């Protein structure tokens, strides 16, 4: 079976939908997304949908001073010298206009409050109402309104090349082989490879070994398909060894806790099995993860006081998650004593840890771990939950230029082939900051569609 479209996009996550919407807005007639799962959204659906952006409207209303250069610097620092500065600057050039595009043209609703992620020097993260699911649903609805075709249960397996140029995608659906030709371009938007244990082990050079004992926060679909297809078509891969861990995940599932927003935005403590703090709770995910893995049984616990839970509406907003976690036996609500007994943590030590933390908070100095925003923690009842480390994000992937062209191993553009989102490498370098994934997918998703359109006009 064969089909011709103007643009064929592989993957219906954040990058794929944004590229499809932009392509339709520019005037492409037939835009087709191929999705291997029976549903859309990928990791984007599983995320909080957070969007880091300097000078955003919430910052303005809160009087927070930020700048484009500060945004760029934070990304470059986190990338430890490995980010491609041209790509980072491209992201910074577009991130604010893209925030308005999402809000005003696509209809994404944002909360009036924002969050502050580790590694960003100020709070600059917009947060959509309804998290990742609502964000993806809004994109999907817009795509549908514009007439984007989404074909589910269809797995791309190969980029069809002709005379050094990408012309289509070979896919498999229900045992049938299908050929999707993208006359004006093929956009890879298949995400990273966190759920591919073999690739993790192949590329990871650091401690700890990322074998199957370490779960992933990702959708099981995120196994590097697009990276491998692009590589087979001659694409250059970069930063493949840069694999990000995430510290606060449910031991029953490996997925992150949404209630962990309490730690990011409000206040929470992290303790180990001995009931002792072991890290600055506001540190980057990388530092907390590496500290967590070293604790007894690689198990840690987050403690949220009732006042924080109430002020953030946690029990209402995340009622289904909390109910599920109670069933799974990974979370409890109760007095400190009840929490300690439930998790078999020495109560005396835990109580002393909280008392000591509150004393430091009163003085304003964390002499143990140098945490800077020392907010005292109340006397309960508490929400307490067990956490393990998971593989969260892969920084590496297909090399692109600032126009989202895929670059081959000789440094040349592969004509007609574009990539956006986690399938690409180069933007985040050694470590992606929290809430920079969606800005990346939106920026390069839009650019991929626009470049394909400009080149189509020239033909
Ligand atoms: P990003 O954040 O970069 O947009 P996501 O993880 O949100 O990435 O989305 C990637 C999407 O690509 C997922 O919906 C996933 O199921 C889909 N996908 C991955 N590999 C393939 C493939 N071989 N064929 C079709 N779809 C794929």
CSV table of N, CA, C and O in Angstrom, one decimal, residues 109-218:
chain,number,residue,atom,x,y,z
A,109,UNK,N,-4.1,26.3,28.0
A,109,UNK,CA,-4.4,27.2,29.1
A,109,UNK,C,-3.3,27.0,30.2
A,109,UNK,O,-2.9,25.9,30.5
A,110,UNK,N,-2.8,28.2,30.7
A,110,UNK,CA,-1.8,28.1,31.7
A,110,UNK,C,-2.3,28.6,33.0
A,110,UNK,O,-3.2,29.4,33.1
A,111,UNK,N,-1.7,28.0,34.1
A,111,UNK,CA,-2.0,28.5,35.4
A,111,UNK,C,-1.4,29.8,35.7
A,111,UNK,O,-0.5,30.3,35.0
A,112,UNK,N,-2.0,30.5,36.7
A,112,UNK,CA,-1.5,31.8,37.1
A,112,UNK,C,-0.2,31.8,37.9
A,112,UNK,O,0.4,32.8,38.2
A,113,UNK,N,0.1,30.6,38.3
A,113,UNK,CA,1.3,30.4,39.1
A,113,UNK,C,2.4,29.7,38.2
A,113,UNK,O,2.0,29.1,37.2
A,114,UNK,N,3.6,29.8,38.6
A,114,UNK,CA,4.6,29.0,37.9
A,114,UNK,C,5.5,28.2,38.8
A,114,UNK,O,5.4,28.3,40.0
A,115,UNK,N,6.3,27.4,38.3
A,115,UNK,CA,7.2,26.6,39.1
A,115,UNK,C,8.6,26.9,38.9
A,115,UNK,O,9.0,27.6,37.9
A,116,UNK,N,9.5,26.5,39.8
A,116,UNK,CA,10.9,26.8,39.8
A,116,UNK,C,11.7,25.5,39.8
A,116,UNK,O,11.7,24.8,40.8
A,117,UNK,N,12.3,25.3,38.7
A,117,UNK,CA,13.0,24.0,38.5
A,117,UNK,C,14.5,24.2,38.8
A,117,UNK,O,15.1,25.3,38.5
A,118,UNK,N,15.1,23.2,39.4
A,118,UNK,CA,16.5,23.2,39.7
A,118,UNK,C,17.3,23.6,38.5
A,118,UNK,O,17.1,23.1,37.4
A,119,UNK,N,18.3,24.4,38.7
A,119,UNK,CA,19.2,24.8,37.6
A,119,UNK,C,18.8,26.1,36.9
A,119,UNK,O,19.6,26.7,36.2
A,120,UNK,N,17.6,26.5,37.0
A,120,UNK,CA,17.1,27.7,36.5
A,120,UNK,C,17.3,28.8,37.6
A,120,UNK,O,16.9,28.6,38.7
A,121,UNK,N,18.0,29.9,37.2
A,121,UNK,CA,18.3,30.9,38.3
A,121,UNK,C,17.1,31.6,38.9
A,121,UNK,O,17.2,32.1,40.0
A,122,UNK,N,16.0,31.6,38.1
A,122,UNK,CA,14.8,32.2,38.7
A,122,UNK,C,13.6,31.3,38.3
A,122,UNK,O,13.7,30.4,37.4
A,123,UNK,N,12.4,31.5,38.9
A,123,UNK,CA,11.2,30.8,38.5
A,123,UNK,C,10.8,31.3,37.2
A,123,UNK,O,10.6,32.5,37.0
A,124,UNK,N,10.7,30.4,36.2
A,124,UNK,CA,10.4,30.9,34.8
A,124,UNK,C,9.6,29.8,34.1
A,124,UNK,O,9.6,29.8,32.8
A,125,UNK,N,8.9,28.9,34.8
A,125,UNK,CA,8.3,27.8,34.1
A,125,UNK,C,6.8,27.9,34.1
A,125,UNK,O,6.1,27.8,35.2
A,126,UNK,N,6.2,28.1,32.9
A,126,UNK,CA,4.8,28.1,32.8
A,126,UNK,C,4.3,26.7,32.9
A,126,UNK,O,4.9,25.7,32.5
A,127,UNK,N,3.0,26.6,33.4
A,127,UNK,CA,2.5,25.2,33.8
A,127,UNK,C,1.1,25.1,33.2
A,127,UNK,O,0.2,25.9,33.7
A,128,UNK,N,0.8,24.2,32.3
A,128,UNK,CA,-0.5,24.2,31.7
A,128,UNK,C,-1.5,23.6,32.7
A,128,UNK,O,-1.2,22.7,33.5
A,129,UNK,N,-2.7,24.1,32.7
A,129,UNK,CA,-3.8,23.5,33.4
A,129,UNK,C,-4.0,22.0,32.9
A,129,UNK,O,-4.1,21.8,31.7
A,130,UNK,N,-4.1,21.1,33.8
A,130,UNK,CA,-4.3,19.7,33.4
A,130,UNK,C,-3.0,18.9,32.9
A,130,UNK,O,-3.1,17.8,32.4
A,131,UNK,N,-1.9,19.5,33.2
A,131,UNK,CA,-0.6,18.9,32.9
A,131,UNK,C,-0.5,18.4,31.4
A,131,UNK,O,-1.1,18.8,30.6
A,132,UNK,N,0.4,17.4,31.3
A,132,UNK,CA,0.7,16.8,29.9
A,132,UNK,C,-0.5,16.3,29.2
A,132,UNK,O,-0.6,16.6,28.0
A,133,UNK,N,-1.4,15.6,29.9
A,133,UNK,CA,-2.6,15.1,29.1
A,133,UNK,C,-3.4,16.2,28.5
A,133,UNK,O,-3.8,16.1,27.3
A,134,UNK,N,-3.7,17.3,29.2
A,134,UNK,CA,-4.5,18.4,28.7
A,134,UNK,C,-3.7,19.1,27.6
A,134,UNK,O,-4.3,19.5,26.6
A,135,UNK,N,-2.4,19.2,27.8
A,135,UNK,CA,-1.6,19.9,26.8
A,135,UNK,C,-1.6,19.1,25.5
A,135,UNK,O,-1.9,19.7,24.4
A,136,UNK,N,-1.4,17.8,25.5
A,136,UNK,CA,-1.4,17.0,24.3
A,136,UNK,C,-2.8,17.0,23.7
A,136,UNK,O,-3.0,17.2,22.4
A,137,UNK,N,-3.9,16.9,24.5
A,137,UNK,CA,-5.2,16.9,24.0
A,137,UNK,C,-5.5,18.2,23.2
A,137,UNK,O,-6.2,18.2,22.2
A,138,UNK,N,-5.0,19.3,23.7
A,138,UNK,CA,-5.2,20.6,23.1
A,138,UNK,C,-4.5,20.6,21.7
A,138,UNK,O,-5.1,21.1,20.7
A,139,UNK,N,-3.3,20.1,21.7
A,139,UNK,CA,-2.6,20.1,20.4
A,139,UNK,C,-3.3,19.1,19.4
A,139,UNK,O,-3.5,19.5,18.2
A,140,UNK,N,-3.7,18.0,19.9
A,140,UNK,CA,-4.4,17.0,19.1
A,140,UNK,C,-5.7,17.6,18.5
A,140,UNK,O,-6.0,17.4,17.3
A,141,UNK,N,-6.4,18.3,19.3
A,141,UNK,CA,-7.6,18.9,18.9
A,141,UNK,C,-7.4,20.0,17.8
A,141,UNK,O,-8.1,20.0,16.8
A,142,UNK,N,-6.4,20.8,18.0
A,142,UNK,CA,-6.0,21.8,17.0
A,142,UNK,C,-5.6,21.1,15.7
A,142,UNK,O,-6.0,21.5,14.6
A,143,UNK,N,-4.8,20.0,15.8
A,143,UNK,CA,-4.4,19.3,14.6
A,143,UNK,C,-5.6,18.8,13.8
A,143,UNK,O,-5.7,18.8,12.6
A,144,UNK,N,-6.5,18.2,14.6
A,144,UNK,CA,-7.7,17.7,14.0
A,144,UNK,C,-8.5,18.8,13.2
A,144,UNK,O,-9.0,18.6,12.1
A,145,UNK,N,-8.7,19.9,13.9
A,145,UNK,CA,-9.4,21.0,13.3
A,145,UNK,C,-8.8,21.4,12.0
A,145,UNK,O,-9.5,21.8,11.1
A,146,UNK,N,-7.5,21.4,11.9
A,146,UNK,CA,-6.8,21.8,10.7
A,146,UNK,C,-6.7,20.7,9.7
A,146,UNK,O,-6.2,20.9,8.6
A,147,UNK,N,-7.2,19.5,10.0
A,147,UNK,CA,-7.2,18.5,9.0
A,147,UNK,C,-6.0,17.6,8.9
A,147,UNK,O,-5.7,17.0,7.9
A,148,UNK,N,-5.2,17.6,10.0
A,148,UNK,CA,-4.0,16.7,10.0
A,148,UNK,C,-4.5,15.3,10.1
A,148,UNK,O,-5.4,14.9,10.9
A,149,UNK,N,-3.9,14.4,9.3
A,149,UNK,CA,-4.3,13.0,9.4
A,149,UNK,C,-3.4,12.3,10.4
A,149,UNK,O,-2.1,12.4,10.3
A,150,UNK,N,-3.9,11.5,11.3
A,150,UNK,CA,-3.1,10.7,12.3
A,150,UNK,C,-3.4,9.3,12.1
A,150,UNK,O,-4.6,8.9,12.2
A,151,UNK,N,-2.4,8.5,11.7
A,151,UNK,CA,-2.6,7.1,11.5
A,151,UNK,C,-2.0,6.3,12.6
A,151,UNK,O,-0.8,6.3,12.8
A,152,UNK,N,-2.8,5.6,13.4
A,152,UNK,CA,-2.4,4.9,14.6
A,152,UNK,C,-2.0,3.5,14.3
A,152,UNK,O,-2.2,3.0,13.2
A,153,UNK,N,-1.4,2.8,15.3
A,153,UNK,CA,-1.0,1.4,15.2
A,153,UNK,C,-0.1,1.2,14.0
A,153,UNK,O,-0.2,0.1,13.4
A,154,UNK,N,0.7,2.1,13.6
A,154,UNK,CA,1.5,2.0,12.4
A,154,UNK,C,2.9,2.4,12.8
A,154,UNK,O,3.2,3.6,13.1
A,155,UNK,N,3.8,1.5,12.7
A,155,UNK,CA,5.2,1.7,13.1
A,155,UNK,C,6.1,1.9,12.0
A,155,UNK,O,6.2,1.1,11.1
A,156,UNK,N,6.8,3.1,12.0
A,156,UNK,CA,7.8,3.4,11.0
A,156,UNK,C,9.0,2.5,11.3
A,156,UNK,O,9.4,2.4,12.4
A,157,UNK,N,9.5,1.9,10.2
A,157,UNK,CA,10.7,1.0,10.4
A,157,UNK,C,11.9,1.4,9.5
A,157,UNK,O,13.0,1.0,9.8
A,158,UNK,N,11.7,2.3,8.5
A,158,UNK,CA,12.8,2.6,7.7
A,158,UNK,C,12.5,3.9,6.9
A,158,UNK,O,11.4,4.2,6.6
A,159,UNK,N,13.6,4.7,6.7
A,159,UNK,CA,13.4,5.9,5.9
A,159,UNK,C,13.7,5.5,4.5
A,159,UNK,O,14.8,4.9,4.2
A,160,UNK,N,12.8,5.8,3.6
A,160,UNK,CA,13.1,5.4,2.2
A,160,UNK,C,13.9,6.5,1.5
A,160,UNK,O,13.6,7.7,1.6
A,161,UNK,N,15.1,6.1,1.0
A,161,UNK,CA,16.0,7.0,0.5
A,161,UNK,C,16.1,6.9,-1.1
A,161,UNK,O,16.0,5.7,-1.6
A,162,UNK,N,16.3,7.9,-1.8
A,162,UNK,CA,16.5,7.9,-3.2
A,162,UNK,C,17.5,8.9,-3.6
A,162,UNK,O,17.3,10.1,-3.3
A,163,UNK,N,18.5,8.6,-4.3
A,163,UNK,CA,19.6,9.5,-4.6
A,163,UNK,C,20.0,10.4,-3.5
A,163,UNK,O,20.2,11.6,-3.6
A,164,UNK,N,20.2,9.8,-2.3
A,164,UNK,CA,20.7,10.5,-1.2
A,164,UNK,C,19.7,11.4,-0.5
A,164,UNK,O,20.0,12.2,0.4
A,165,UNK,N,18.5,11.3,-0.9
A,165,UNK,CA,17.4,12.1,-0.4
A,165,UNK,C,16.4,11.3,0.3
A,165,UNK,O,16.0,10.2,-0.2
A,166,UNK,N,15.8,11.8,1.4
A,166,UNK,CA,14.7,11.1,2.1
A,166,UNK,C,13.4,11.3,1.3
A,166,UNK,O,13.1,12.5,1.1
A,167,UNK,N,12.7,10.3,0.9
A,167,UNK,CA,11.5,10.5,0.2
A,167,UNK,C,10.3,9.9,0.8
A,167,UNK,O,9.1,10.2,0.5
A,168,UNK,N,10.5,9.0,1.8
A,168,UNK,CA,9.3,8.4,2.4
A,168,UNK,C,9.7,7.6,3.7
A,168,UNK,O,10.8,7.5,4.1
A,169,UNK,N,8.6,6.9,4.2
A,169,UNK,CA,8.8,6.1,5.4
A,169,UNK,C,8.1,4.7,5.1
A,169,UNK,O,7.0,4.7,4.6
A,170,UNK,N,8.9,3.7,5.4
A,170,UNK,CA,8.4,2.4,5.3
A,170,UNK,C,7.8,2.1,6.7
A,170,UNK,O,8.5,2.3,7.7
A,171,UNK,N,6.6,1.6,6.7
A,171,UNK,CA,6.0,1.3,8.0
A,171,UNK,C,5.3,0.0,8.0
A,171,UNK,O,5.1,-0.6,6.9
A,172,UNK,N,5.0,-0.5,9.2
A,172,UNK,CA,4.3,-1.8,9.3
A,172,UNK,C,3.0,-1.6,10.2
A,172,UNK,O,3.1,-0.9,11.2
A,173,UNK,N,1.9,-2.1,9.7
A,173,UNK,CA,0.7,-2.0,10.4
A,173,UNK,C,-0.1,-3.4,10.3
A,173,UNK,O,-0.3,-3.8,9.2
A,174,UNK,N,-0.3,-4.0,11.4
A,174,UNK,CA,-1.0,-5.3,11.4
A,174,UNK,C,-0.4,-6.3,10.4
A,174,UNK,O,-1.1,-7.0,9.7
A,175,UNK,N,0.9,-6.3,10.4
A,175,UNK,CA,1.6,-7.2,9.5
A,175,UNK,C,1.7,-6.8,8.1
A,175,UNK,O,2.4,-7.4,7.3
A,176,UNK,N,1.1,-5.7,7.7
A,176,UNK,CA,1.2,-5.2,6.3
A,176,UNK,C,2.3,-4.1,6.2
A,176,UNK,O,2.5,-3.3,7.1
A,177,UNK,N,3.0,-4.2,5.1
A,177,UNK,CA,4.0,-3.2,4.8
A,177,UNK,C,3.4,-2.0,4.1
A,177,UNK,O,2.7,-2.2,3.1
A,178,UNK,N,3.6,-0.8,4.6
A,178,UNK,CA,3.0,0.4,4.0
A,178,UNK,C,4.1,1.4,3.6
A,178,UNK,O,5.2,1.5,4.3
A,179,UNK,N,4.0,2.1,2.5
A,179,UNK,CA,4.9,3.2,2.1
A,179,UNK,C,4.2,4.5,2.2
A,179,UNK,O,3.3,4.8,1.4
A,180,UNK,N,4.8,5.4,3.0
A,180,UNK,CA,4.2,6.8,3.1
A,180,UNK,C,5.3,7.7,2.5
A,180,UNK,O,6.4,7.9,3.0
A,181,UNK,N,4.9,8.3,1.4
A,181,UNK,CA,5.8,9.3,0.7
A,181,UNK,C,5.5,10.7,1.2
A,181,UNK,O,4.4,11.1,1.2
A,182,UNK,N,6.6,11.4,1.5
A,182,UNK,CA,6.5,12.8,2.0
A,182,UNK,C,7.1,13.7,0.9
A,182,UNK,O,8.3,13.9,1.0
A,183,UNK,N,6.3,14.2,0.0
A,183,UNK,CA,6.9,14.8,-1.2
A,183,UNK,C,7.7,16.1,-0.8
A,183,UNK,O,8.6,16.4,-1.4
A,184,UNK,N,7.2,16.8,0.3
A,184,UNK,CA,8.0,18.0,0.7
A,184,UNK,C,8.7,17.7,2.0
A,184,UNK,O,9.3,18.7,2.6
A,185,UNK,N,8.8,16.5,2.5
A,185,UNK,CA,9.6,16.3,3.7
A,185,UNK,C,9.1,15.2,4.6
A,185,UNK,O,7.9,14.8,4.6
A,186,UNK,N,10.1,14.7,5.4
A,186,UNK,CA,9.9,13.7,6.4
A,186,UNK,C,10.4,14.3,7.7
A,186,UNK,O,11.5,14.8,7.7
A,187,UNK,N,9.5,14.3,8.7
A,187,UNK,CA,10.0,14.8,10.0
A,187,UNK,C,10.0,13.7,11.0
A,187,UNK,O,8.9,13.1,11.3
A,188,UNK,N,11.1,13.5,11.6
A,188,UNK,CA,11.2,12.5,12.7
A,188,UNK,C,10.9,13.2,14.0
A,188,UNK,O,11.5,14.2,14.4
A,189,UNK,N,9.9,12.6,14.7
A,189,UNK,CA,9.5,13.2,16.0
A,189,UNK,C,9.2,12.0,17.0
A,189,UNK,O,8.1,12.0,17.6
A,190,UNK,N,10.1,11.0,17.0
A,190,UNK,CA,9.8,9.7,17.7
A,190,UNK,C,10.3,9.7,19.1
A,190,UNK,O,10.2,8.6,19.7
A,191,UNK,N,10.9,10.8,19.6
A,191,UNK,CA,11.3,10.8,21.0
A,191,UNK,C,12.7,10.1,21.2
A,191,UNK,O,13.3,9.7,20.2
A,192,UNK,N,13.1,9.9,22.4
A,192,UNK,CA,14.4,9.4,22.7
A,192,UNK,C,14.5,7.9,22.8
A,192,UNK,O,13.8,7.1,22.1
A,193,UNK,N,15.4,7.4,23.8
A,193,UNK,CA,15.5,5.9,23.9
A,193,UNK,C,15.6,5.4,25.3
A,193,UNK,O,16.1,4.3,25.6
A,194,UNK,N,15.0,6.2,26.3
A,194,UNK,CA,15.1,5.8,27.7
A,194,UNK,C,14.5,4.4,28.0
A,194,UNK,O,14.9,3.7,28.9
A,195,UNK,N,13.6,3.9,27.2
A,195,UNK,CA,12.9,2.6,27.4
A,195,UNK,C,13.7,1.5,26.7
A,195,UNK,O,13.2,0.3,26.7
A,196,UNK,N,14.8,1.8,26.1
A,196,UNK,CA,15.5,0.8,25.4
A,196,UNK,C,16.8,0.4,26.2
A,196,UNK,O,17.8,1.1,26.1
A,197,UNK,N,16.7,-0.6,27.0
A,197,UNK,CA,17.7,-1.0,27.9
A,197,UNK,C,19.0,-1.3,27.2
A,197,UNK,O,20.1,-0.9,27.6
A,198,UNK,N,18.9,-2.0,26.1
A,198,UNK,CA,20.1,-2.3,25.3
A,198,UNK,C,20.9,-1.1,24.8
A,198,UNK,O,22.1,-1.0,25.0
A,199,UNK,N,20.1,-0.1,24.3
A,199,UNK,CA,20.8,1.1,23.8
A,199,UNK,C,21.4,1.9,25.0
A,199,UNK,O,22.4,2.5,24.9
A,200,UNK,N,20.6,1.9,26.1
A,200,UNK,CA,21.1,2.6,27.3
A,200,UNK,C,22.5,2.0,27.7
A,200,UNK,O,23.4,2.8,28.0
A,201,UNK,N,22.6,0.7,27.7
A,201,UNK,CA,23.8,0.1,28.1
A,201,UNK,C,24.9,0.2,27.1
A,201,UNK,O,26.1,0.4,27.4
A,202,UNK,N,24.5,0.2,25.8
A,202,UNK,CA,25.5,0.4,24.8
A,202,UNK,C,26.2,1.8,24.9
A,202,UNK,O,27.4,1.9,24.7
A,203,UNK,N,25.4,2.8,25.2
A,203,UNK,CA,25.9,4.2,25.1
A,203,UNK,C,26.4,4.8,26.5
A,203,UNK,O,27.2,5.7,26.6
A,204,UNK,N,25.8,4.3,27.6
A,204,UNK,CA,26.1,4.8,28.9
A,204,UNK,C,27.5,4.4,29.3
A,204,UNK,O,27.9,3.3,29.3
A,205,UNK,N,28.3,5.5,29.7
A,205,UNK,CA,29.7,5.2,30.1
A,205,UNK,C,29.9,5.4,31.6
A,205,UNK,O,31.0,5.2,32.1
A,206,UNK,N,28.8,6.0,32.2
A,206,UNK,CA,29.0,6.4,33.6
A,206,UNK,C,28.4,5.4,34.6
A,206,UNK,O,27.5,4.7,34.2
A,207,UNK,N,28.8,5.6,35.8
A,207,UNK,CA,28.0,4.9,36.9
A,207,UNK,C,26.7,5.6,37.1
A,207,UNK,O,26.7,6.8,37.0
A,208,UNK,N,25.6,5.0,37.5
A,208,UNK,CA,25.5,3.5,37.6
A,208,UNK,C,25.2,2.9,36.2
A,208,UNK,O,24.8,3.6,35.3
A,209,UNK,N,25.3,1.6,36.2
A,209,UNK,CA,24.9,0.8,35.0
A,209,UNK,C,23.4,1.0,34.8
A,209,UNK,O,22.7,0.8,35.7
A,210,UNK,N,23.0,1.3,33.6
A,210,UNK,CA,21.6,1.5,33.4
A,210,UNK,C,20.9,0.3,32.8
A,210,UNK,O,20.3,0.3,31.8
A,211,UNK,N,21.1,-0.8,33.6
A,211,UNK,CA,20.5,-2.1,33.2
A,211,UNK,C,19.0,-2.1,33.5
A,211,UNK,O,18.4,-1.1,34.0
A,212,UNK,N,18.4,-3.3,33.3
A,212,UNK,CA,16.9,-3.4,33.5
A,212,UNK,C,16.5,-3.2,34.9
A,212,UNK,O,15.3,-3.0,35.2
A,213,UNK,N,17.4,-3.2,35.9
A,213,UNK,CA,17.0,-3.0,37.3
A,213,UNK,C,16.6,-1.5,37.5
A,213,UNK,O,16.0,-1.2,38.5
A,214,UNK,N,17.0,-0.6,36.6
A,214,UNK,CA,16.6,0.8,36.7
A,214,UNK,C,15.5,1.0,35.8
A,214,UNK,O,15.7,0.9,34.6
A,215,UNK,N,14.3,1.3,36.3
A,215,UNK,CA,13.2,1.5,35.4
A,215,UNK,C,13.2,2.8,34.6
A,215,UNK,O,14.2,3.5,34.7
A,216,UNK,N,12.2,3.1,33.9
A,216,UNK,CA,12.1,4.4,33.2
A,216,UNK,C,10.8,5.1,33.5
A,216,UNK,O,9.8,4.4,33.7
A,217,UNK,N,10.8,6.4,33.4
A,217,UNK,CA,9.6,7.2,33.5
A,217,UNK,C,8.9,7.2,32.2
A,217,UNK,O,7.8,7.7,32.1
A,218,UNK,N,9.6,6.7,31.1
A,218,UNK,CA,9.1,6.9,29.8
A,218,UNK,C,8.0,6.0,29.4
A,218,UNK,O,7.8,4.9,29.9
